[in-house]
Amino acid sequence: MKRRFLPLALAGLVCLTACGQAREVREPEPDILLKETAMVFDDGTAASLWQQPHFGRKVYRLSDGTELLTVDAPNTVDNVAVMGMEGYDALSEAAGQKVLDYFTELGILFDEERELRRAYEDCCLAQKEDRVFYTHMLAQDSSPYGENDSYLCYITSVQYPEDLRFDRAVLEDRYSVIFDKQTGEAVSPWTLFRLPEKQARQFLLDQIMRYYRGDPADAAAALKEEYIFWSERGLSIDFPQGALPGEEYAWGMTVEPAELKDVLTEKALDFSPNKS
């Protein structure tokens, strides 16, 4: 499998050679029927499940060809790289296997069946309301976010339709995990602090309350380890939509490195200027 680099640029339909001449474009591989009856909805209508090898995704379709839902195949972290970061390639074989095992156990974070039912509901509503139905989509990817000689932080992004009446607007929930690069074990973000966990939590809560206008108790209860992202840019706290009481949308903030120098360990702050 070819290595995938992020961010990705969409390939053009026609590639040019070094001589500037057009190269023949290959026809995409045909779709493959995986299951004739993958879902039967409450009104008896059935959807089939197809694989699109060319795009690396699954597609649920009605018998008339209407595409209800596309589901992108999640990447494997050993085939994703971010420019300027060593990421997975910097790990030993044993540590790398630990990281792979972690993401295997993590699995898929969206509810595919629920989203398929919502897509069909939207399709029926679109017919009644005489509007265009747009195919719903689901995607989940994990990629490196921050690293130094001791730690490697990954971000897992989950994308899904913002509303039942889908107009191509998507929501993105982001989750963090930090690995010890020597062992490949996932570590708590509190291990990055010189402070005991209770004090470290209070430190982040104090930073959050500089911007959040709600109840500190709500913020404290909502703060989860997977919402804390570590990199050379600082510590970012990213609450998904609905996670922080009183906030209609996703809510986030960053604690700058200058504010962390007295609370994080030297290992957590030791970033080479050559790393981005």
Coordinates of C-alpha atoms in Angstrom, one line a residue:
M1 CA 0.0 0.0 0.0
K2 CA 1.3 3.4 -0.9
R3 CA 2.2 5.8 1.9
R4 CA -0.5 8.5 2.4
F5 CA 0.7 12.0 3.2
L6 CA -1.4 14.6 4.9
P7 CA -2.6 17.1 4.0
L8 CA -3.7 15.5 0.8
A9 CA -4.2 17.2 -2.5
L10 CA -6.8 15.9 -4.9
A11 CA -5.2 14.4 -8.0
G12 CA -6.1 15.9 -11.3
L13 CA -7.9 13.9 -13.9
V14 CA -5.0 14.2 -16.3
C15 CA -1.4 14.0 -15.1
L16 CA 1.5 15.5 -17.1
T17 CA 4.8 13.8 -17.6
A18 CA 8.1 15.6 -17.2
C19 CA 7.9 16.3 -20.9
G20 CA 4.6 18.0 -20.5
Q21 CA 2.6 15.4 -22.3
A22 CA -0.7 14.0 -21.1
R23 CA -0.5 10.5 -19.5
E24 CA -3.3 8.0 -20.1
V25 CA -5.9 8.1 -17.4
R26 CA -6.9 4.7 -16.0
E27 CA -10.5 3.9 -15.7
P28 CA -11.6 3.4 -12.0
E29 CA -12.2 -0.1 -10.8
P30 CA -15.8 -1.1 -11.0
D31 CA -17.9 -1.1 -7.8
I32 CA -18.3 -4.4 -6.1
L33 CA -21.6 -5.6 -4.6
L34 CA -20.9 -6.7 -1.0
K35 CA -24.4 -7.3 0.2
E36 CA -27.7 -7.3 -1.8
T37 CA -29.8 -6.5 1.2
A38 CA -27.7 -4.7 3.8
M39 CA -30.5 -2.8 5.5
V40 CA -34.3 -3.0 5.4
F41 CA -36.0 0.2 6.6
D42 CA -39.3 0.4 8.5
D43 CA -41.3 0.9 5.3
G44 CA -39.8 -2.3 3.7
T45 CA -37.4 -0.5 1.4
A46 CA -34.0 -2.1 1.2
A47 CA -30.5 -0.8 0.7
S48 CA -27.6 -2.7 -0.8
L49 CA -24.0 -2.3 0.2
W50 CA -21.2 -1.7 -2.4
Q51 CA -17.5 -1.3 -2.3
Q52 CA -15.8 1.4 -4.3
P53 CA -12.1 0.3 -4.6
H54 CA -11.1 3.4 -6.5
F55 CA -12.1 5.7 -3.7
G56 CA -11.6 3.3 -0.8
R57 CA -15.1 3.5 0.6
K58 CA -18.4 1.8 1.0
V59 CA -21.6 3.0 -0.4
Y60 CA -25.2 2.2 0.5
R61 CA -27.7 2.4 -2.4
L62 CA -31.3 2.0 -3.0
S63 CA -32.6 -0.1 -5.9
D64 CA -33.0 2.9 -8.1
G65 CA -29.3 3.8 -7.7
T66 CA -29.7 6.6 -5.1
E67 CA -26.7 6.7 -2.9
L68 CA -27.8 7.1 0.7
L69 CA -24.5 7.0 2.5
T70 CA -20.8 6.8 1.8
V71 CA -18.3 5.5 4.4
D72 CA -14.7 6.2 3.9
A73 CA -12.3 3.4 4.9
P74 CA -10.3 4.5 8.0
N75 CA -6.6 4.8 7.4
T76 CA -4.1 2.6 9.1
V77 CA -1.6 4.8 11.1
D78 CA 1.4 3.0 9.6
N79 CA 0.4 4.3 6.2
V80 CA -0.1 8.0 7.1
A81 CA 2.6 10.6 7.4
V82 CA 2.6 14.3 8.0
M83 CA 5.2 16.4 6.3
G84 CA 7.9 17.5 8.8
M85 CA 7.1 14.7 11.3
E86 CA 8.6 11.3 11.8
G87 CA 5.5 9.9 13.4
Y88 CA 5.1 6.1 13.2
D89 CA 8.4 5.7 11.4
A90 CA 10.3 6.8 14.4
L91 CA 9.0 3.9 16.5
S92 CA 10.7 0.6 17.1
E93 CA 8.9 -2.5 15.7
A94 CA 7.6 -3.4 19.1
A95 CA 6.5 0.2 20.0
G96 CA 4.9 0.5 16.5
Q97 CA 2.9 -2.7 17.1
K98 CA 1.6 -1.3 20.4
V99 CA 0.3 1.8 18.6
L100 CA -1.4 -0.3 15.9
D101 CA -3.0 -2.5 18.6
Y102 CA -4.3 0.7 20.3
F103 CA -6.1 1.9 17.2
T104 CA -7.4 -1.6 16.4
E105 CA -9.0 -1.7 19.8
L106 CA -10.3 1.9 19.5
G107 CA -12.3 0.8 16.4
I108 CA -14.9 2.9 14.7
L109 CA -16.3 5.8 16.7
F110 CA -19.4 6.5 14.6
D111 CA -22.7 4.6 14.5
E112 CA -23.0 3.5 10.9
E113 CA -26.4 1.9 11.2
R114 CA -27.9 5.0 12.8
E115 CA -26.4 7.3 10.1
L116 CA -27.8 5.0 7.4
R117 CA -31.3 5.2 8.8
R118 CA -30.9 9.0 9.1
A119 CA -29.8 9.2 5.5
Y120 CA -32.9 7.3 4.3
E121 CA -35.1 9.5 6.5
D122 CA -33.5 12.6 4.8
C123 CA -34.0 11.0 1.4
C124 CA -37.7 10.5 2.0
L125 CA -38.1 14.1 3.4
A126 CA -36.3 15.5 0.4
Q127 CA -38.8 13.9 -1.9
K128 CA -41.7 15.3 0.1
E129 CA -40.2 18.7 0.3
D130 CA -39.1 18.8 -3.3
R131 CA -35.5 19.5 -2.6
V132 CA -32.2 18.0 -3.6
F133 CA -31.0 15.0 -1.6
Y134 CA -27.3 15.0 -0.9
T135 CA -25.5 11.7 -0.1
H136 CA -24.7 11.5 3.6
M137 CA -21.1 10.8 4.5
L138 CA -19.0 9.3 7.3
A139 CA -15.2 9.4 7.7
Q140 CA -12.7 8.6 10.4
D141 CA -8.9 9.2 10.2
S142 CA -6.0 9.2 12.6
S143 CA -2.8 11.2 12.0
P144 CA 0.2 12.5 13.9
Y145 CA -0.4 15.8 15.7
G146 CA 2.7 16.5 17.8
E147 CA 6.0 14.8 18.7
N148 CA 9.4 15.1 20.3
D149 CA 12.0 12.5 21.2
S150 CA 9.8 11.2 24.1
Y151 CA 6.2 11.5 23.0
L152 CA 4.0 11.1 19.9
C153 CA 0.5 12.6 19.9
Y154 CA -2.2 11.4 17.4
I155 CA -5.4 13.0 16.5
T156 CA -8.4 11.0 15.4
S157 CA -11.0 12.9 13.4
V158 CA -14.6 11.8 13.0
Q159 CA -16.7 13.5 10.4
Y160 CA -20.5 13.1 10.0
P161 CA -23.5 15.1 8.7
E162 CA -24.3 18.2 10.8
D163 CA -28.1 18.0 10.3
L164 CA -30.7 15.4 9.3
R165 CA -31.5 17.5 6.3
F166 CA -28.0 17.3 5.0
D167 CA -26.7 20.2 2.9
R168 CA -23.1 19.0 2.7
A169 CA -22.2 20.6 6.0
V170 CA -20.3 18.2 8.2
L171 CA -19.3 18.2 11.9
E172 CA -15.9 17.0 13.0
D173 CA -15.1 15.6 16.4
R174 CA -11.5 15.3 17.4
Y175 CA -9.9 13.0 19.9
S176 CA -6.3 12.8 21.2
V177 CA -4.0 10.1 22.3
I178 CA -0.4 10.5 23.5
F179 CA 2.1 7.6 23.2
D180 CA 5.4 7.0 24.9
K181 CA 7.7 6.6 21.9
Q182 CA 10.0 4.1 23.7
T183 CA 7.3 1.7 24.6
G184 CA 4.4 2.5 22.3
E185 CA 2.1 2.6 25.3
A186 CA -0.6 5.2 25.5
V187 CA 0.0 7.6 28.4
S188 CA -2.2 10.0 30.2
P189 CA -1.7 13.7 29.4
W190 CA -1.3 14.3 33.1
T191 CA 2.0 12.5 33.0
L192 CA 3.3 15.5 31.0
F193 CA 2.8 17.7 34.0
R194 CA 5.2 18.3 36.9
L195 CA 2.1 18.8 39.0
P196 CA -0.1 16.1 40.6
E197 CA -3.1 15.3 38.5
K198 CA -5.5 17.2 40.7
Q199 CA -3.4 20.4 40.4
A200 CA -2.8 19.8 36.7
R201 CA -6.6 19.6 36.1
Q202 CA -7.1 22.8 38.0
F203 CA -4.4 24.5 36.0
L204 CA -6.2 23.6 32.7
L205 CA -9.6 24.5 34.2
D206 CA -8.2 27.9 35.1
Q207 CA -7.1 28.4 31.5
I208 CA -10.5 27.3 30.2
M209 CA -12.4 29.7 32.5
R210 CA -10.5 32.6 31.0
Y211 CA -12.8 32.2 28.0
Y212 CA -15.7 29.9 29.0
R213 CA -18.6 31.8 30.6
G214 CA -20.4 28.8 32.0
D215 CA -20.2 27.0 35.4
P216 CA -16.6 25.9 36.4
A217 CA -18.1 22.7 37.7
D218 CA -19.6 21.9 34.3
A219 CA -16.2 22.6 32.6
A220 CA -14.4 20.3 35.1
A221 CA -16.9 17.5 34.6
A222 CA -16.7 17.8 30.8
L223 CA -12.9 17.8 30.6
K224 CA -11.7 14.4 29.4
E225 CA -8.2 13.3 28.6
E226 CA -9.0 12.7 24.9
Y227 CA -9.9 16.4 24.6
I228 CA -6.3 17.4 25.4
F229 CA -3.9 17.7 22.4
W230 CA -0.2 18.1 23.0
S231 CA 2.3 19.5 20.5
E232 CA 5.1 22.1 20.2
R233 CA 2.4 24.7 19.7
G234 CA 1.2 24.1 23.3
L235 CA -1.7 22.3 24.8
S236 CA -5.0 22.5 23.0
I237 CA -8.3 21.7 24.6
D238 CA -11.0 20.8 22.1
F239 CA -14.5 19.9 23.3
P240 CA -16.7 18.3 20.6
Q241 CA -20.1 19.8 19.9
G242 CA -22.4 19.2 22.9
A243 CA -19.7 18.2 25.3
L244 CA -19.4 21.5 27.1
P245 CA -22.6 22.7 28.7
G246 CA -24.0 26.0 27.3
E247 CA -21.9 25.8 24.1
E248 CA -23.9 25.1 20.9
Y249 CA -20.9 24.3 18.8
A250 CA -17.5 22.6 19.3
W251 CA -15.4 24.7 21.7
G252 CA -11.6 24.9 21.9
M253 CA -8.7 26.9 23.1
T254 CA -4.9 26.7 23.3
V255 CA -2.5 27.2 26.2
E256 CA 0.7 28.7 24.7
P257 CA 4.1 27.2 25.4
A258 CA 5.2 30.2 27.4
E259 CA 2.4 29.5 29.8
L260 CA 3.4 25.9 30.2
K261 CA 7.1 26.1 30.9
D262 CA 6.6 26.0 34.7
V263 CA 4.0 23.2 34.7
L264 CA 5.1 20.7 32.1
T265 CA 8.1 18.3 32.5
E266 CA 11.3 18.9 30.6
K267 CA 10.5 15.8 28.5
A268 CA 7.3 17.3 27.4
L269 CA 8.8 20.7 26.6
D270 CA 11.9 19.4 24.9
F271 CA 11.2 20.1 21.2
S272 CA 13.9 20.2 18.6
P273 CA 13.8 23.4 16.4
N274 CA 14.0 21.0 13.4
K275 CA 10.6 19.5 14.2
S276 CA 7.3 21.2 13.3

